[in-house]
mmCIF file of C-alpha atoms and ligand atoms in Angstrom:
data_model
loop_
_atom_site.group_PDB
_atom_site.id
_atom_site.type_symbol
_atom_site.label_atom_id
_atom_site.label_comp_id
_atom_site.label_asym_id
_atom_site.label_seq_id
_atom_site.Cartn_x
_atom_site.Cartn_y
_atom_site.Cartn_z
ATOM 1 C CA UNK A 1 0.000 0.000 0.000
ATOM 2 C CA UNK A 2 1.364 3.462 -0.872
ATOM 3 C CA UNK A 3 1.796 5.659 2.184
ATOM 4 C CA UNK A 4 -0.812 8.095 0.740
ATOM 5 C CA UNK A 5 -3.421 5.359 1.411
ATOM 6 C CA UNK A 6 -2.442 4.624 4.987
ATOM 7 C CA UNK A 7 -5.247 4.895 7.528
ATOM 8 C CA UNK A 8 -5.174 7.877 9.890
ATOM 9 C CA UNK A 9 -4.314 6.896 13.459
ATOM 10 C CA UNK A 10 -4.530 8.673 16.806
ATOM 11 C CA UNK A 11 -2.155 7.741 19.615
ATOM 12 C CA UNK A 12 -3.154 8.715 23.164
ATOM 13 C CA UNK A 13 -0.320 8.516 25.710
ATOM 14 C CA UNK A 14 3.223 9.466 24.755
ATOM 15 C CA UNK A 15 5.369 7.815 27.398
ATOM 16 C CA UNK A 16 8.279 5.642 26.213
ATOM 17 C CA UNK A 17 5.946 3.118 24.615
ATOM 18 C CA UNK A 18 3.271 5.474 23.242
ATOM 19 C CA UNK A 19 5.982 7.617 21.611
ATOM 20 C CA UNK A 20 7.499 4.500 19.991
ATOM 21 C CA UNK A 21 4.060 3.483 18.690
ATOM 22 C CA UNK A 22 3.359 6.945 17.254
ATOM 23 C CA UNK A 23 6.820 7.023 15.720
ATOM 24 C CA UNK A 24 6.253 3.644 14.005
ATOM 25 C CA UNK A 25 2.912 4.797 12.572
ATOM 26 C CA UNK A 26 4.587 7.967 11.242
ATOM 27 C CA UNK A 27 7.466 6.003 9.719
ATOM 28 C CA UNK A 28 5.005 3.729 7.902
ATOM 29 C CA UNK A 29 3.231 6.782 6.475
ATOM 30 C CA UNK A 30 0.053 6.946 8.606
ATOM 31 C CA UNK A 31 -1.332 10.441 9.173
ATOM 32 C CA UNK A 32 -0.821 10.449 12.967
ATOM 33 C CA UNK A 33 -2.513 12.606 15.582
ATOM 34 C CA UNK A 34 -1.127 12.476 19.115
ATOM 35 C CA UNK A 35 -2.204 13.576 22.581
ATOM 36 C CA UNK A 36 -0.478 13.360 25.951
ATOM 37 C CA UNK A 37 -1.408 14.725 29.385
ATOM 38 C CA UNK A 38 1.954 16.545 29.450
ATOM 39 C CA UNK A 39 1.883 18.164 25.996
ATOM 40 C CA UNK A 40 5.652 18.710 25.677
ATOM 41 C CA UNK A 41 6.092 14.985 24.989
ATOM 42 C CA UNK A 42 4.426 15.525 21.602
ATOM 43 C CA UNK A 43 7.125 17.913 20.369
ATOM 44 C CA UNK A 44 9.578 15.352 18.927
ATOM 45 C CA UNK A 45 6.737 13.606 17.105
ATOM 46 C CA UNK A 46 5.374 16.884 15.700
ATOM 47 C CA UNK A 47 8.861 17.517 14.290
ATOM 48 C CA UNK A 48 8.470 14.221 12.403
ATOM 49 C CA UNK A 49 5.051 15.115 11.010
ATOM 50 C CA UNK A 50 2.531 14.224 13.749
ATOM 51 C CA UNK A 51 -0.358 16.551 14.557
ATOM 52 C CA UNK A 52 -0.580 17.423 18.252
ATOM 53 C CA UNK A 53 -4.212 17.670 19.371
ATOM 54 C CA UNK A 54 -5.005 20.358 21.928
ATOM 55 C CA UNK A 55 -7.477 18.126 23.760
ATOM 56 C CA UNK A 56 -8.061 14.411 23.970
ATOM 57 C CA UNK A 57 -11.542 14.953 22.438
ATOM 58 C CA UNK A 58 -9.889 16.573 19.406
ATOM 59 C CA UNK A 59 -7.456 13.651 19.184
ATOM 60 C CA UNK A 60 -10.266 11.077 19.214
ATOM 61 C CA UNK A 61 -12.190 13.021 16.583
ATOM 62 C CA UNK A 62 -9.194 12.967 14.223
ATOM 63 C CA UNK A 63 -9.103 9.224 13.430
ATOM 64 C CA UNK A 64 -11.400 6.234 13.513
ATOM 65 C CA UNK A 65 -8.520 4.126 14.898
ATOM 66 C CA UNK A 66 -7.390 5.296 18.331
ATOM 67 C CA UNK A 67 -4.462 3.552 20.047
ATOM 68 C CA UNK A 68 -4.227 4.177 23.789
ATOM 69 C CA UNK A 69 -1.054 3.354 25.728
ATOM 70 C CA UNK A 70 -0.843 4.907 29.192
ATOM 71 C CA UNK A 71 0.467 3.813 32.572
ATOM 72 C CA UNK A 72 -2.470 1.680 33.729
ATOM 73 C CA UNK A 73 -6.185 1.026 33.238
ATOM 74 C CA UNK A 74 -7.122 3.593 35.862
ATOM 75 C CA UNK A 75 -5.458 6.304 33.742
ATOM 76 C CA UNK A 76 -6.975 4.860 30.569
ATOM 77 C CA UNK A 77 -10.491 4.912 32.032
ATOM 78 C CA UNK A 78 -10.003 8.442 33.441
ATOM 79 C CA UNK A 79 -9.158 9.630 29.943
ATOM 80 C CA UNK A 80 -11.972 7.896 28.066
ATOM 81 C CA UNK A 81 -14.605 8.479 30.766
ATOM 82 C CA UNK A 82 -13.953 12.219 30.472
ATOM 83 C CA UNK A 83 -15.127 12.088 26.844
ATOM 84 C CA UNK A 84 -18.805 11.280 27.290
ATOM 85 C CA UNK A 85 -20.263 9.919 24.031
ATOM 86 C CA UNK A 86 -17.385 11.152 21.851
ATOM 87 C CA UNK A 87 -15.729 7.725 21.394
ATOM 88 C CA UNK A 88 -18.925 6.161 19.940
ATOM 89 C CA UNK A 89 -18.219 4.829 16.443
ATOM 90 C CA UNK A 90 -14.435 4.886 17.013
ATOM 91 C CA UNK A 91 -12.219 1.868 17.498
ATOM 92 C CA UNK A 92 -10.056 1.966 20.619
ATOM 93 C CA UNK A 93 -7.058 -0.361 20.671
ATOM 94 C CA UNK A 94 -5.935 -0.318 24.283
ATOM 95 C CA UNK A 95 -2.284 -1.328 24.615
ATOM 96 C CA UNK A 96 -2.059 -0.367 28.285
ATOM 97 C CA UNK A 97 -0.862 -3.271 30.478
ATOM 98 C CA UNK A 98 -3.202 -4.694 33.118
ATOM 99 C CA UNK A 99 -5.119 -7.747 34.258
ATOM 100 C CA UNK A 100 -7.590 -9.890 32.262
ATOM 101 C CA UNK A 101 -10.363 -8.599 34.542
ATOM 102 C CA UNK A 102 -9.552 -4.953 33.763
ATOM 103 C CA UNK A 103 -9.480 -5.762 30.043
ATOM 104 C CA UNK A 104 -12.884 -7.499 30.167
ATOM 105 C CA UNK A 105 -14.435 -4.648 32.175
ATOM 106 C CA UNK A 106 -13.113 -2.115 29.664
ATOM 107 C CA UNK A 107 -14.443 -4.217 26.755
ATOM 108 C CA UNK A 108 -17.882 -4.202 28.450
ATOM 109 C CA UNK A 109 -17.597 -0.417 28.957
ATOM 110 C CA UNK A 110 -16.853 -0.024 25.223
ATOM 111 C CA UNK A 111 -19.681 -2.339 24.098
ATOM 112 C CA UNK A 112 -22.213 -0.325 26.147
ATOM 113 C CA UNK A 113 -21.141 2.872 24.374
ATOM 114 C CA UNK A 114 -20.934 1.663 20.772
ATOM 115 C CA UNK A 115 -17.136 1.813 20.778
ATOM 116 C CA UNK A 116 -15.219 -0.844 18.804
ATOM 117 C CA UNK A 117 -12.675 -2.279 21.231
ATOM 118 C CA UNK A 118 -9.563 -4.415 20.997
ATOM 119 C CA UNK A 119 -7.433 -5.094 24.009
ATOM 120 C CA UNK A 120 -3.756 -5.647 23.348
ATOM 121 C CA UNK A 121 -0.644 -6.685 25.248
ATOM 122 C CA UNK A 122 2.745 -5.533 24.036
ATOM 123 C CA UNK A 123 5.450 -8.172 24.396
ATOM 124 C CA UNK A 124 8.266 -5.898 23.224
ATOM 125 C CA UNK A 125 10.380 -2.986 24.391
ATOM 126 C CA UNK A 126 10.029 0.482 22.793
ATOM 127 C CA UNK A 127 13.066 0.077 20.464
ATOM 128 C CA UNK A 128 11.505 -3.108 19.021
ATOM 129 C CA UNK A 129 8.264 -1.366 18.028
ATOM 130 C CA UNK A 130 7.801 -1.231 14.251
ATOM 131 C CA UNK A 131 10.006 -4.278 13.634
ATOM 132 C CA UNK A 132 8.819 -7.574 12.202
ATOM 133 C CA UNK A 133 9.805 -9.327 15.464
ATOM 134 C CA UNK A 134 7.697 -7.142 17.769
ATOM 135 C CA UNK A 135 4.904 -9.260 19.259
ATOM 136 C CA UNK A 136 1.577 -7.761 20.298
ATOM 137 C CA UNK A 137 -1.356 -9.968 21.379
ATOM 138 C CA UNK A 138 -4.873 -8.788 20.504
ATOM 139 C CA UNK A 139 -8.308 -9.871 21.727
ATOM 140 C CA UNK A 140 -11.803 -8.630 20.863
ATOM 141 C CA UNK A 141 -14.299 -8.811 17.996
ATOM 142 C CA UNK A 142 -12.753 -10.530 14.955
ATOM 143 C CA UNK A 143 -14.378 -8.106 12.491
ATOM 144 C CA UNK A 144 -12.797 -5.152 14.323
ATOM 145 C CA UNK A 145 -9.387 -6.841 14.295
ATOM 146 C CA UNK A 146 -9.634 -7.735 10.607
ATOM 147 C CA UNK A 147 -10.586 -4.176 9.673
ATOM 148 C CA UNK A 148 -7.521 -2.705 11.405
ATOM 149 C CA UNK A 149 -4.970 -5.533 11.143
ATOM 150 C CA UNK A 150 -3.070 -3.885 8.320
ATOM 151 C CA UNK A 151 -2.683 -0.563 10.204
ATOM 152 C CA UNK A 152 -1.682 -2.466 13.359
ATOM 153 C CA UNK A 153 1.000 -4.327 11.372
ATOM 154 C CA UNK A 154 2.839 -0.965 11.239
ATOM 155 C CA UNK A 155 3.658 -1.196 14.953
ATOM 156 C CA UNK A 156 4.352 -4.946 15.231
ATOM 157 C CA UNK A 157 5.048 -7.418 12.457
ATOM 158 C CA UNK A 158 4.245 -10.285 14.817
ATOM 159 C CA UNK A 159 0.788 -9.053 15.868
ATOM 160 C CA UNK A 160 -1.267 -12.066 16.943
ATOM 161 C CA UNK A 161 -5.043 -12.241 17.302
ATOM 162 C CA UNK A 162 -6.007 -14.563 20.197
ATOM 163 C CA UNK A 163 -9.815 -14.506 19.822
ATOM 164 C CA UNK A 164 -12.953 -12.655 20.879
ATOM 165 C CA UNK A 165 -12.122 -12.642 24.614
ATOM 166 C CA UNK A 166 -10.553 -9.245 25.397
ATOM 167 C CA UNK A 167 -8.995 -10.709 28.560
ATOM 168 C CA UNK A 168 -6.728 -13.223 26.825
ATOM 169 C CA UNK A 169 -3.929 -10.830 25.770
ATOM 170 C CA UNK A 170 -3.403 -9.749 29.402
ATOM 171 C CA UNK A 171 -3.511 -13.368 30.535
ATOM 172 C CA UNK A 172 -0.810 -14.360 28.016
ATOM 173 C CA UNK A 173 1.129 -11.228 29.002
ATOM 174 C CA UNK A 174 1.267 -12.020 32.736
ATOM 175 C CA UNK A 175 1.925 -15.723 32.019
ATOM 176 C CA UNK A 176 4.979 -14.839 29.902
ATOM 177 C CA UNK A 177 6.070 -12.173 32.385
ATOM 178 C CA UNK A 178 5.924 -14.772 35.177
ATOM 179 C CA UNK A 179 7.930 -17.208 33.067
ATOM 180 C CA UNK A 180 10.580 -14.560 32.395
ATOM 181 C CA UNK A 181 10.908 -13.501 36.047
ATOM 182 C CA UNK A 182 11.045 -17.051 37.406
ATOM 183 C CA UNK A 183 13.566 -18.175 34.758
ATOM 184 C CA UNK A 184 15.809 -15.172 35.399
ATOM 185 C CA UNK A 185 15.372 -15.610 39.162
ATOM 186 C CA UNK A 186 16.525 -19.233 38.869
ATOM 187 C CA UNK A 187 19.642 -17.996 37.093
ATOM 188 C CA UNK A 188 20.157 -15.271 39.719
ATOM 189 C CA UNK A 189 19.920 -17.900 42.452
ATOM 190 C CA UNK A 190 22.544 -20.072 40.767
ATOM 191 C CA UNK A 191 24.818 -17.014 40.389
ATOM 192 C CA UNK A 192 24.339 -16.185 44.088
ATOM 193 C CA UNK A 193 25.313 -19.770 44.983
ATOM 194 C CA UNK A 194 28.506 -19.879 42.911
ATOM 195 C CA UNK A 195 29.173 -16.228 43.797
ATOM 196 C CA UNK A 196 29.240 -17.208 47.468
ATOM 197 C CA UNK A 197 32.526 -18.977 46.596
ATOM 198 C CA UNK A 198 33.724 -15.991 44.536
ATOM 199 C CA UNK A 199 33.100 -17.767 41.204
ATOM 200 C CA UNK A 200 32.594 -15.052 38.592
ATOM 201 C CA UNK A 201 29.307 -15.105 36.655
ATOM 202 C CA UNK A 202 31.418 -15.073 33.484
ATOM 203 C CA UNK A 203 33.108 -18.390 34.465
ATOM 204 C CA UNK A 204 29.791 -20.082 35.284
ATOM 205 C CA UNK A 205 27.943 -18.742 32.231
ATOM 206 C CA UNK A 206 29.081 -21.327 29.620
ATOM 207 C CA UNK A 207 27.785 -24.170 31.831
ATOM 208 C CA UNK A 208 24.521 -22.357 32.528
ATOM 209 C CA UNK A 209 24.029 -21.850 28.796
ATOM 210 C CA UNK A 210 24.841 -25.496 28.006
ATOM 211 C CA UNK A 211 22.478 -26.650 30.776
ATOM 212 C CA UNK A 212 19.703 -24.372 29.582
ATOM 213 C CA UNK A 213 20.053 -25.305 25.915
ATOM 214 C CA UNK A 214 20.457 -29.084 26.245
ATOM 215 C CA UNK A 215 18.579 -29.940 29.462
ATOM 216 C CA UNK A 216 16.125 -27.183 30.476
ATOM 217 C CA UNK A 217 14.706 -25.893 27.159
ATOM 218 C CA UNK A 218 14.138 -29.284 25.431
ATOM 219 C CA UNK A 219 11.822 -30.305 28.295
ATOM 220 C CA UNK A 220 9.421 -27.381 27.660
ATOM 221 C CA UNK A 221 7.442 -28.948 24.761
ATOM 222 C CA UNK A 222 7.356 -32.316 26.566
ATOM 223 C CA UNK A 223 5.966 -30.678 29.720
ATOM 224 C CA UNK A 224 3.334 -28.819 27.673
ATOM 225 C CA UNK A 225 2.212 -32.062 26.052
ATOM 226 C CA UNK A 226 1.979 -33.829 29.445
ATOM 227 C CA UNK A 227 -0.040 -30.970 30.967
ATOM 228 C CA UNK A 228 -2.546 -31.134 28.092
ATOM 229 C CA UNK A 229 -2.781 -34.929 28.444
ATOM 230 C CA UNK A 230 -3.020 -34.791 32.265
ATOM 231 C CA UNK A 231 -0.447 -37.572 32.707
ATOM 232 C CA UNK A 232 3.122 -37.060 33.903
ATOM 233 C CA UNK A 233 5.430 -39.976 33.050
ATOM 234 C CA UNK A 234 8.709 -39.826 34.996
ATOM 235 C CA UNK A 235 11.096 -40.234 32.035
ATOM 236 C CA UNK A 236 13.623 -41.904 34.373
ATOM 237 C CA UNK A 237 13.656 -39.011 36.893
ATOM 238 C CA UNK A 238 10.735 -39.483 39.285
ATOM 239 C CA UNK A 239 9.627 -36.566 41.458
ATOM 240 C CA UNK A 240 10.360 -38.548 44.658
ATOM 241 C CA UNK A 241 14.009 -38.797 43.619
ATOM 242 C CA UNK A 242 14.144 -35.183 42.349
ATOM 243 C CA UNK A 243 12.749 -33.869 45.666
ATOM 244 C CA UNK A 244 15.768 -35.362 47.476
ATOM 245 C CA UNK A 245 18.037 -33.417 45.094
ATOM 246 C CA UNK A 246 16.068 -30.235 45.827
ATOM 247 C CA UNK A 247 16.623 -30.906 49.546
ATOM 248 C CA UNK A 248 20.366 -30.788 48.806
ATOM 249 C CA UNK A 249 19.789 -27.484 47.026
ATOM 250 C CA UNK A 250 18.008 -26.111 50.126
ATOM 251 C CA UNK A 251 20.714 -27.373 52.492
ATOM 252 C CA UNK A 252 23.590 -26.125 50.340
ATOM 253 C CA UNK A 253 21.895 -22.729 49.853
ATOM 254 C CA UNK A 254 21.498 -22.328 53.620
ATOM 255 C CA UNK A 255 25.099 -23.442 54.240
ATOM 256 C CA UNK A 256 26.368 -20.897 51.699
ATOM 257 C CA UNK A 257 24.348 -18.165 53.462
ATOM 258 C CA UNK A 258 22.361 -17.441 50.303
ATOM 259 C CA UNK A 259 18.627 -16.534 50.288
ATOM 260 C CA UNK A 260 16.839 -19.862 50.727
ATOM 261 C CA UNK A 261 13.270 -18.740 49.850
ATOM 262 C CA UNK A 262 13.345 -19.880 46.215
ATOM 263 C CA UNK A 263 14.598 -23.473 46.775
ATOM 264 C CA UNK A 264 12.332 -23.799 49.840
ATOM 265 C CA UNK A 265 9.362 -22.923 47.628
ATOM 266 C CA UNK A 266 10.434 -25.558 45.081
ATOM 267 C CA UNK A 267 10.844 -28.220 47.771
ATOM 268 C CA UNK A 268 7.500 -27.354 49.336
ATOM 269 C CA UNK A 269 5.628 -27.728 46.033
ATOM 270 C CA UNK A 270 7.443 -30.986 45.216
ATOM 271 C CA UNK A 271 6.516 -32.360 48.676
ATOM 272 C CA UNK A 272 2.867 -31.359 48.187
ATOM 273 C CA UNK A 273 2.790 -33.158 44.817
ATOM 274 C CA UNK A 274 4.353 -36.243 46.424
ATOM 275 C CA UNK A 275 1.717 -36.126 49.197
ATOM 276 C CA UNK A 276 -0.941 -36.128 46.478
ATOM 277 C CA UNK A 277 0.500 -39.375 45.108
ATOM 278 C CA UNK A 278 2.849 -38.081 42.398
ATOM 279 C CA UNK A 279 6.157 -39.448 43.802
ATOM 280 C CA UNK A 280 6.483 -41.801 40.826
ATOM 281 C CA UNK A 281 5.529 -39.168 38.261
ATOM 282 C CA UNK A 282 7.786 -36.658 36.519
ATOM 283 C CA UNK A 283 8.425 -32.971 37.316
ATOM 284 C CA UNK A 284 5.338 -31.824 35.358
ATOM 285 C CA UNK A 285 3.081 -33.242 38.105
ATOM 286 C CA UNK A 286 3.845 -29.985 39.979
ATOM 287 C CA UNK A 287 1.206 -28.509 37.647
ATOM 288 C CA UNK A 288 -1.488 -30.259 39.725
ATOM 289 C CA UNK A 289 -0.329 -28.393 42.851
ATOM 290 C CA UNK A 290 0.041 -24.967 41.209
ATOM 291 C CA UNK A 291 -3.284 -25.249 39.398
ATOM 292 C CA UNK A 292 -5.205 -26.071 42.600
ATOM 293 C CA UNK A 293 -3.434 -24.151 45.384
ATOM 294 C CA UNK A 294 -6.033 -25.085 48.035
ATOM 295 C CA UNK A 295 -4.979 -28.734 48.103
HETATM 296 N N1 FVH B 1 8.108 0.478 28.230
HETATM 297 C C1 FVH B 1 8.126 -0.855 28.208
HETATM 298 O O1 FVH B 1 9.157 -1.478 28.024
HETATM 299 C C2 FVH B 1 6.860 -1.683 28.439
HETATM 300 C C3 FVH B 1 6.733 -2.814 27.437
HETATM 301 C C4 FVH B 1 5.473 -3.632 27.630
HETATM 302 C C5 FVH B 1 4.241 -2.744 27.741
HETATM 303 N N2 FVH B 1 4.447 -1.684 28.706
HETATM 304 C C6 FVH B 1 3.218 -0.994 29.094
HETATM 305 O O2 FVH B 1 2.922 0.121 28.258
HETATM 306 C C7 FVH B 1 2.217 1.111 29.009
HETATM 307 C C8 FVH B 1 2.931 2.452 28.872
HETATM 308 O O3 FVH B 1 4.276 2.272 29.254
HETATM 309 P P1 FVH B 1 5.368 3.414 29.030
HETATM 310 O O4 FVH B 1 6.691 2.744 28.964
HETATM 311 O O5 FVH B 1 4.985 4.294 27.903
HETATM 312 O O6 FVH B 1 5.233 4.211 30.417
HETATM 313 P P2 FVH B 1 5.696 5.690 30.768
HETATM 314 O O7 FVH B 1 6.866 6.099 29.957
HETATM 315 O O8 FVH B 1 5.822 5.731 32.244
HETATM 316 O O9 FVH B 1 4.467 6.609 30.297
HETATM 317 C C9 FVH B 1 3.231 6.593 30.967
HETATM 318 C C10 FVH B 1 2.207 7.342 30.157
HETATM 319 O O10 FVH B 1 0.941 7.307 30.856
HETATM 320 C C11 FVH B 1 0.484 8.669 31.004
HETATM 321 N N3 FVH B 1 -0.335 8.773 32.184
HETATM 322 C C12 FVH B 1 -0.103 8.265 33.417
HETATM 323 N N4 FVH B 1 -1.123 8.560 34.250
HETATM 324 C C13 FVH B 1 -2.011 9.284 33.537
HETATM 325 C C14 FVH B 1 -3.267 9.882 33.833
HETATM 326 N N5 FVH B 1 -3.813 9.778 35.052
HETATM 327 N N6 FVH B 1 -3.914 10.548 32.847
HETATM 328 C C15 FVH B 1 -3.367 10.665 31.605
HETATM 329 N N7 FVH B 1 -2.181 10.106 31.252
HETATM 330 C C16 FVH B 1 -1.512 9.433 32.208
HETATM 331 C C17 FVH B 1 1.752 9.481 31.077
HETATM 332 O O11 FVH B 1 1.434 10.835 30.820
HETATM 333 P P3 FVH B 1 2.455 11.991 31.329
HETATM 334 O O12 FVH B 1 2.961 11.595 32.687
HETATM 335 O O13 FVH B 1 3.544 12.039 30.306
HETATM 336 O O14 FVH B 1 1.629 13.211 31.357
HETATM 337 C C18 FVH B 1 2.571 8.820 29.959
HETATM 338 O O15 FVH B 1 2.124 9.233 28.703
HETATM 339 C C19 FVH B 1 2.193 0.629 30.471
HETATM 340 O O16 FVH B 1 0.944 0.026 30.734
HETATM 341 C C20 FVH B 1 3.301 -0.417 30.500
HETATM 342 O O17 FVH B 1 3.105 -1.416 31.485
HETATM 343 C C21 FVH B 1 5.602 -0.835 28.450
#
C-alpha cells in the first residue's frame, strides 16, 4: 500500500511506549494525531510530522482508529470516561498493560457505548516497536481486528489475534512475564550460589548456557504435552528422587548463606505433589499443585 493510502491513526499517551508506537505509525506513512497529558512529549513527534491535538476529544475526533497506551487502566479509564459519548463509532485499541479482569471490564464499557474495542498486550520494548519481530497480542471482535490488522502491522510485524475474549492478551502477558521472572530468578539464584565462593558469573555462564540449551529448554514442549494430556510420566527421573536433590539445594543454599526462599518454595511444592500421590511421576506433576493451590 502506498503511504498516501495509509489509515489515519490517533495515539493517546506518549510515554516511552506510546511515543514508539506513534513514531512507528509515522514512519510507515500513517497520518498520525497524538495527545499526551503533558503536551511537551508531543514535540519530537510533531517535528516528524505528527499533529498534536489540543485536547483528547480533538485527538479522538481525528481518526477512527485510536491507540491508547498509558500507565495503567485507571489512567486509561479516566481519559476515556472524560469524553462522554465522543468515542462512539471509534475503534479503541488499548495497549495499556493490566489484568484480564480490567481488560474485560473495559471491553464491556466499550460495548455499552458503541465503541469498537480491541485489548492488546505488548510483548516488546520500545526500540523493538515497528520491527517484524515485535509481538503484540490482541483480543476482541474478529471483524474489528480484521478491519484494522493492516494498520496495526505498522507497529508490530508479529501481531497475533487470540480470539474474541478481550482478557486473553493480558492473561498471556502475565503468564509470559511470570515465566521470564522465574527463569531469570533461577539464574540469579545459581549465580548467588557460585558467587558465594567468589566464582565469577562469566566463568559459570558457559555451563549455565549449556544446561539451559540441552537440558532445560528441550523439556518445555514435553511438559506442555503432558499438561494437556493430564499424565506425567517420569522419564527416568521421578519426582520422589528429584525432591531429594532439591533438599540438597536447600541445604547447600542455607550453608552458603544465600537466600533460601526460592529453593524452599520448590521443595515445598514438590513435597505437596508427592503427598498427592505423584512421587512416581515426573516434574510436570507440579502442575497439579500450582493449578489447585487449596490442596
Ligand atoms: N516500556 C516498556 O518497556 C513496556 C513494554 C510492555 C508494555 N508496557 C506498558 O505500556 C504502558 C505504557 O508504558 P510506558 O513505557 O509508555 O510508560 P511511561 O513512559 O511511564 O508513560 C506513561 C504514560 O501514561 C500517562 N499517564 C499516566 N497517568 C495518567 C493519567 N492519570 N492521565 C493521563 N495520562 C496518564 C503518562 O502521561 P504523562 O505523565 O507524560 O503526562 C505517559 O504518557 C504501560 O501500561 C506499560 O506497562 C511498556
